[in-house]
CSV table of C-alpha atoms in Angstrom, one decimal:
chain,number,residue,atom,x,y,z
Y,1,MET,CA,285.5,-51.9,41.6
Y,2,SER,CA,283.6,-49.1,43.7
Y,3,LEU,CA,279.9,-48.7,42.7
Y,4,ASN,CA,280.9,-45.0,42.7
Y,5,LYS,CA,283.2,-45.7,39.9
Y,6,GLN,CA,280.5,-48.1,38.2
Y,7,LEU,CA,277.5,-45.2,38.3
Y,8,GLY,CA,280.7,-42.5,37.6
Y,9,GLY,CA,280.8,-44.3,33.7
Y,10,TRP,CA,277.3,-44.6,33.7
Y,11,ARG,CA,276.8,-41.2,34.2
Y,12,VAL,CA,279.4,-40.4,31.0
Y,13,VAL,CA,277.5,-42.7,28.6
Y,14,LEU,CA,274.2,-40.7,29.8
Y,15,CYS,CA,275.6,-37.6,29.3
Y,16,LEU,CA,276.8,-38.0,26.0
Y,17,MET,CA,274.0,-39.3,25.0
Y,18,ALA,CA,272.2,-36.7,26.0
Y,19,CYS,CA,274.1,-34.9,24.3
Y,20,LEU,CA,274.0,-36.7,21.1
Y,21,TRP,CA,270.2,-36.2,21.7
Y,22,VAL,CA,270.4,-32.6,22.6
Y,23,VAL,CA,272.7,-31.2,20.1
Y,24,PRO,CA,270.5,-32.4,17.1
Y,25,ALA,CA,267.2,-30.5,18.1
Y,26,LEU,CA,268.7,-27.0,18.8
Y,27,ALA,CA,271.0,-27.0,15.2
Y,28,SER,CA,267.0,-27.1,14.1
Y,29,GLU,CA,265.8,-24.1,16.2
Y,30,LEU,CA,265.4,-20.6,14.6
Y,31,THR,CA,266.1,-17.7,16.9
Y,32,LEU,CA,263.7,-14.6,15.7
Y,33,SER,CA,264.8,-10.9,17.1
Y,34,GLU,CA,263.4,-7.7,17.3
Y,35,GLY,CA,265.2,-5.0,19.7
Y,36,THR,CA,264.9,-6.3,22.5
Y,37,GLU,CA,262.9,-9.0,22.1
Y,38,SER,CA,263.7,-12.7,21.1
Y,39,ARG,CA,261.6,-16.1,20.6
Y,40,THR,CA,262.8,-19.4,18.9
Y,41,LEU,CA,261.2,-21.1,16.2
Y,42,SER,CA,260.6,-25.4,16.2
Y,43,LEU,CA,261.5,-26.2,12.2
Y,44,ASP,CA,257.5,-27.4,12.5
Y,45,GLU,CA,256.8,-23.1,13.8
Y,46,ILE,CA,258.7,-22.5,10.2
Y,47,GLU,CA,257.4,-25.5,8.4
Y,48,SER,CA,253.6,-24.0,8.9
Y,49,SER,CA,253.0,-22.4,5.4
Y,50,PRO,CA,253.4,-23.9,2.4
Y,51,LEU,CA,256.4,-25.5,1.4
Y,52,ILE,CA,258.3,-24.6,-2.0
Y,53,HIS,CA,260.7,-26.8,-3.7
Y,54,ALA,CA,263.5,-25.5,-6.2
Y,55,GLU,CA,265.9,-28.3,-7.8
Y,56,LEU,CA,269.4,-27.4,-8.8
Y,57,ARG,CA,272.9,-27.6,-7.6
Y,58,HIS,CA,274.4,-24.5,-5.1
Y,59,PRO,CA,276.5,-22.7,-5.7
Y,60,GLU,CA,278.5,-23.7,-2.6
Y,61,GLY,CA,278.5,-28.1,-2.8
Y,62,PRO,CA,274.6,-29.6,-2.0
Y,63,ALA,CA,272.4,-30.8,-4.9
Y,64,GLY,CA,268.8,-31.9,-4.9
Y,65,ARG,CA,265.5,-30.7,-3.9
Y,66,PHE,CA,266.1,-27.9,-2.1
Y,67,SER,CA,262.5,-27.1,0.4
Y,68,GLY,CA,261.2,-24.2,2.3
Y,69,VAL,CA,259.2,-21.5,3.1
Y,70,ASP,CA,259.1,-18.3,0.8
Y,71,LEU,CA,260.8,-15.5,3.5
Y,72,ASP,CA,258.1,-12.3,2.8
Y,73,THR,CA,255.2,-15.3,4.1
Y,74,LEU,CA,257.8,-16.4,6.9
Y,75,LEU,CA,258.0,-12.6,8.2
Y,76,ALA,CA,254.2,-12.2,7.2
Y,77,GLU,CA,253.7,-14.6,9.8
Y,78,HIS,CA,255.9,-14.1,13.0
Y,79,GLY,CA,254.5,-10.1,12.3
Y,80,LEU,CA,258.1,-8.8,10.9
Y,81,ALA,CA,256.7,-8.3,7.4
Y,82,GLU,CA,256.6,-4.8,7.7
Y,83,ALA,CA,260.5,-3.9,9.2
Y,84,ASP,CA,263.1,-2.1,7.5
Y,85,ARG,CA,266.2,-4.9,7.2
Y,86,VAL,CA,266.1,-8.2,8.0
Y,87,ARG,CA,269.6,-9.6,9.4
Y,88,PHE,CA,270.4,-12.8,8.1
Y,89,ILE,CA,273.1,-14.3,11.3
Y,90,ALA,CA,274.8,-17.4,10.4
Y,91,HIS,CA,277.1,-19.8,13.0
Y,92,ASP,CA,280.1,-18.6,12.1
Y,93,GLY,CA,279.2,-15.0,12.0
Y,94,TYR,CA,278.6,-14.4,8.9
Y,95,THR,CA,276.0,-11.7,8.3
Y,96,THR,CA,273.5,-10.4,5.5
Y,97,PHE,CA,270.8,-7.8,5.7
Y,98,LEU,CA,267.9,-7.4,3.2
Y,99,THR,CA,265.5,-4.6,2.6
Y,100,PRO,CA,262.0,-4.5,1.5
Y,101,GLN,CA,263.2,-3.2,-1.7
Y,102,GLN,CA,265.3,-6.3,-2.6
Y,103,ARG,CA,262.9,-8.2,-1.2
Y,104,ARG,CA,260.1,-7.3,-3.7
Y,105,GLU,CA,262.9,-7.8,-6.7
Y,106,LYS,CA,263.4,-11.5,-5.8
Y,107,GLN,CA,261.6,-13.8,-4.4
Y,108,TYR,CA,263.7,-15.5,-1.2
Y,109,LEU,CA,263.6,-19.3,-0.2
Y,110,PHE,CA,264.3,-20.1,3.4
Y,111,VAL,CA,265.5,-23.7,3.2
Y,112,THR,CA,264.9,-26.0,5.8
Y,113,ARG,CA,265.2,-29.3,4.1
Y,114,LEU,CA,267.8,-31.0,1.5
Y,115,ASN,CA,266.0,-33.9,-0.1
Y,116,GLY,CA,262.9,-33.8,2.3
Y,117,GLU,CA,264.8,-34.2,4.9
Y,118,PRO,CA,266.1,-30.8,7.8
Y,119,ILE,CA,269.7,-29.7,6.4
Y,120,ALA,CA,273.2,-31.3,7.8
Y,121,LEU,CA,275.0,-29.5,9.3
Y,122,ASP,CA,277.7,-30.9,7.0
Y,123,ASP,CA,275.6,-29.6,4.0
Y,124,LEU,CA,275.4,-26.3,5.1
Y,125,GLY,CA,272.5,-26.2,7.5
Y,126,PRO,CA,270.2,-26.2,9.4
Y,127,PHE,CA,268.4,-23.6,7.9
Y,128,MET,CA,269.6,-21.2,4.1
Y,129,LEU,CA,268.1,-18.2,2.8
Y,130,ILE,CA,269.0,-18.5,-1.3
Y,131,VAL,CA,267.2,-17.1,-4.9
Y,132,PRO,CA,266.3,-20.0,-7.0
Y,133,ASP,CA,265.6,-17.8,-9.9
Y,134,ASP,CA,270.0,-16.8,-9.5
Y,135,VAL,CA,271.4,-19.8,-9.5
Y,136,GLU,CA,273.0,-19.8,-12.7
Y,137,ALA,CA,273.5,-16.0,-13.0
Y,138,VAL,CA,275.3,-16.5,-9.2
Y,139,ARG,CA,277.6,-19.0,-11.0
Y,140,GLU,CA,278.2,-17.2,-14.2
Y,141,GLY,CA,279.1,-14.3,-12.1
Y,142,THR,CA,276.8,-12.2,-13.6
Y,143,GLU,CA,274.6,-11.8,-9.7
Y,144,PRO,CA,276.4,-11.5,-6.2
Y,145,MET,CA,275.8,-14.1,-4.3
Y,146,THR,CA,276.0,-11.7,-1.0
Y,147,ARG,CA,273.0,-12.2,-0.1
Y,148,TRP,CA,273.0,-16.3,0.3
Y,149,ILE,CA,273.3,-17.6,3.1
Y,150,TRP,CA,274.0,-20.8,4.9
Y,151,ALA,CA,274.2,-22.3,8.6
Y,152,ILE,CA,271.9,-19.4,9.6
Y,153,ARG,CA,270.4,-19.3,13.1
Y,154,GLU,CA,269.3,-16.3,13.8
Y,155,VAL,CA,266.6,-13.6,11.9
Y,156,SER,CA,266.2,-10.4,13.8
Y,157,VAL,CA,264.5,-7.7,12.0
Y,158,ARG,CA,264.3,-3.9,12.4
């Protein structure tokens, strides 16, 4: 076998190893955008404020200890607390919005971990927005789940 073919095989292996290392890292990043400006937050940056925990079964399946930060705290830490509208965009394109009034009515938890670990993509990760106090009402159908969103990739404000 020629040296070129041997090296070519190793290049493929190295490329696959790099992809396996990079994809999970990218999955745990969040884009924050305001108008034409955007920045990326790492999991550590998101979790810079105290974590809040809630034991529950998500209406879409995952159960356990959901941990994350208060949404209003996260927005305030990044200068976005006064936004007239906050838009959450999932990896699949699903979008939901929150107004300041809606944020005042309930505590929204920006979830970063499930059972102490970053949320796997298979468990609706990497980030979720939930209302822990509404979980039973959502299950019963007396409260809509339209503002619960998972697989969040971006938070956009205006």
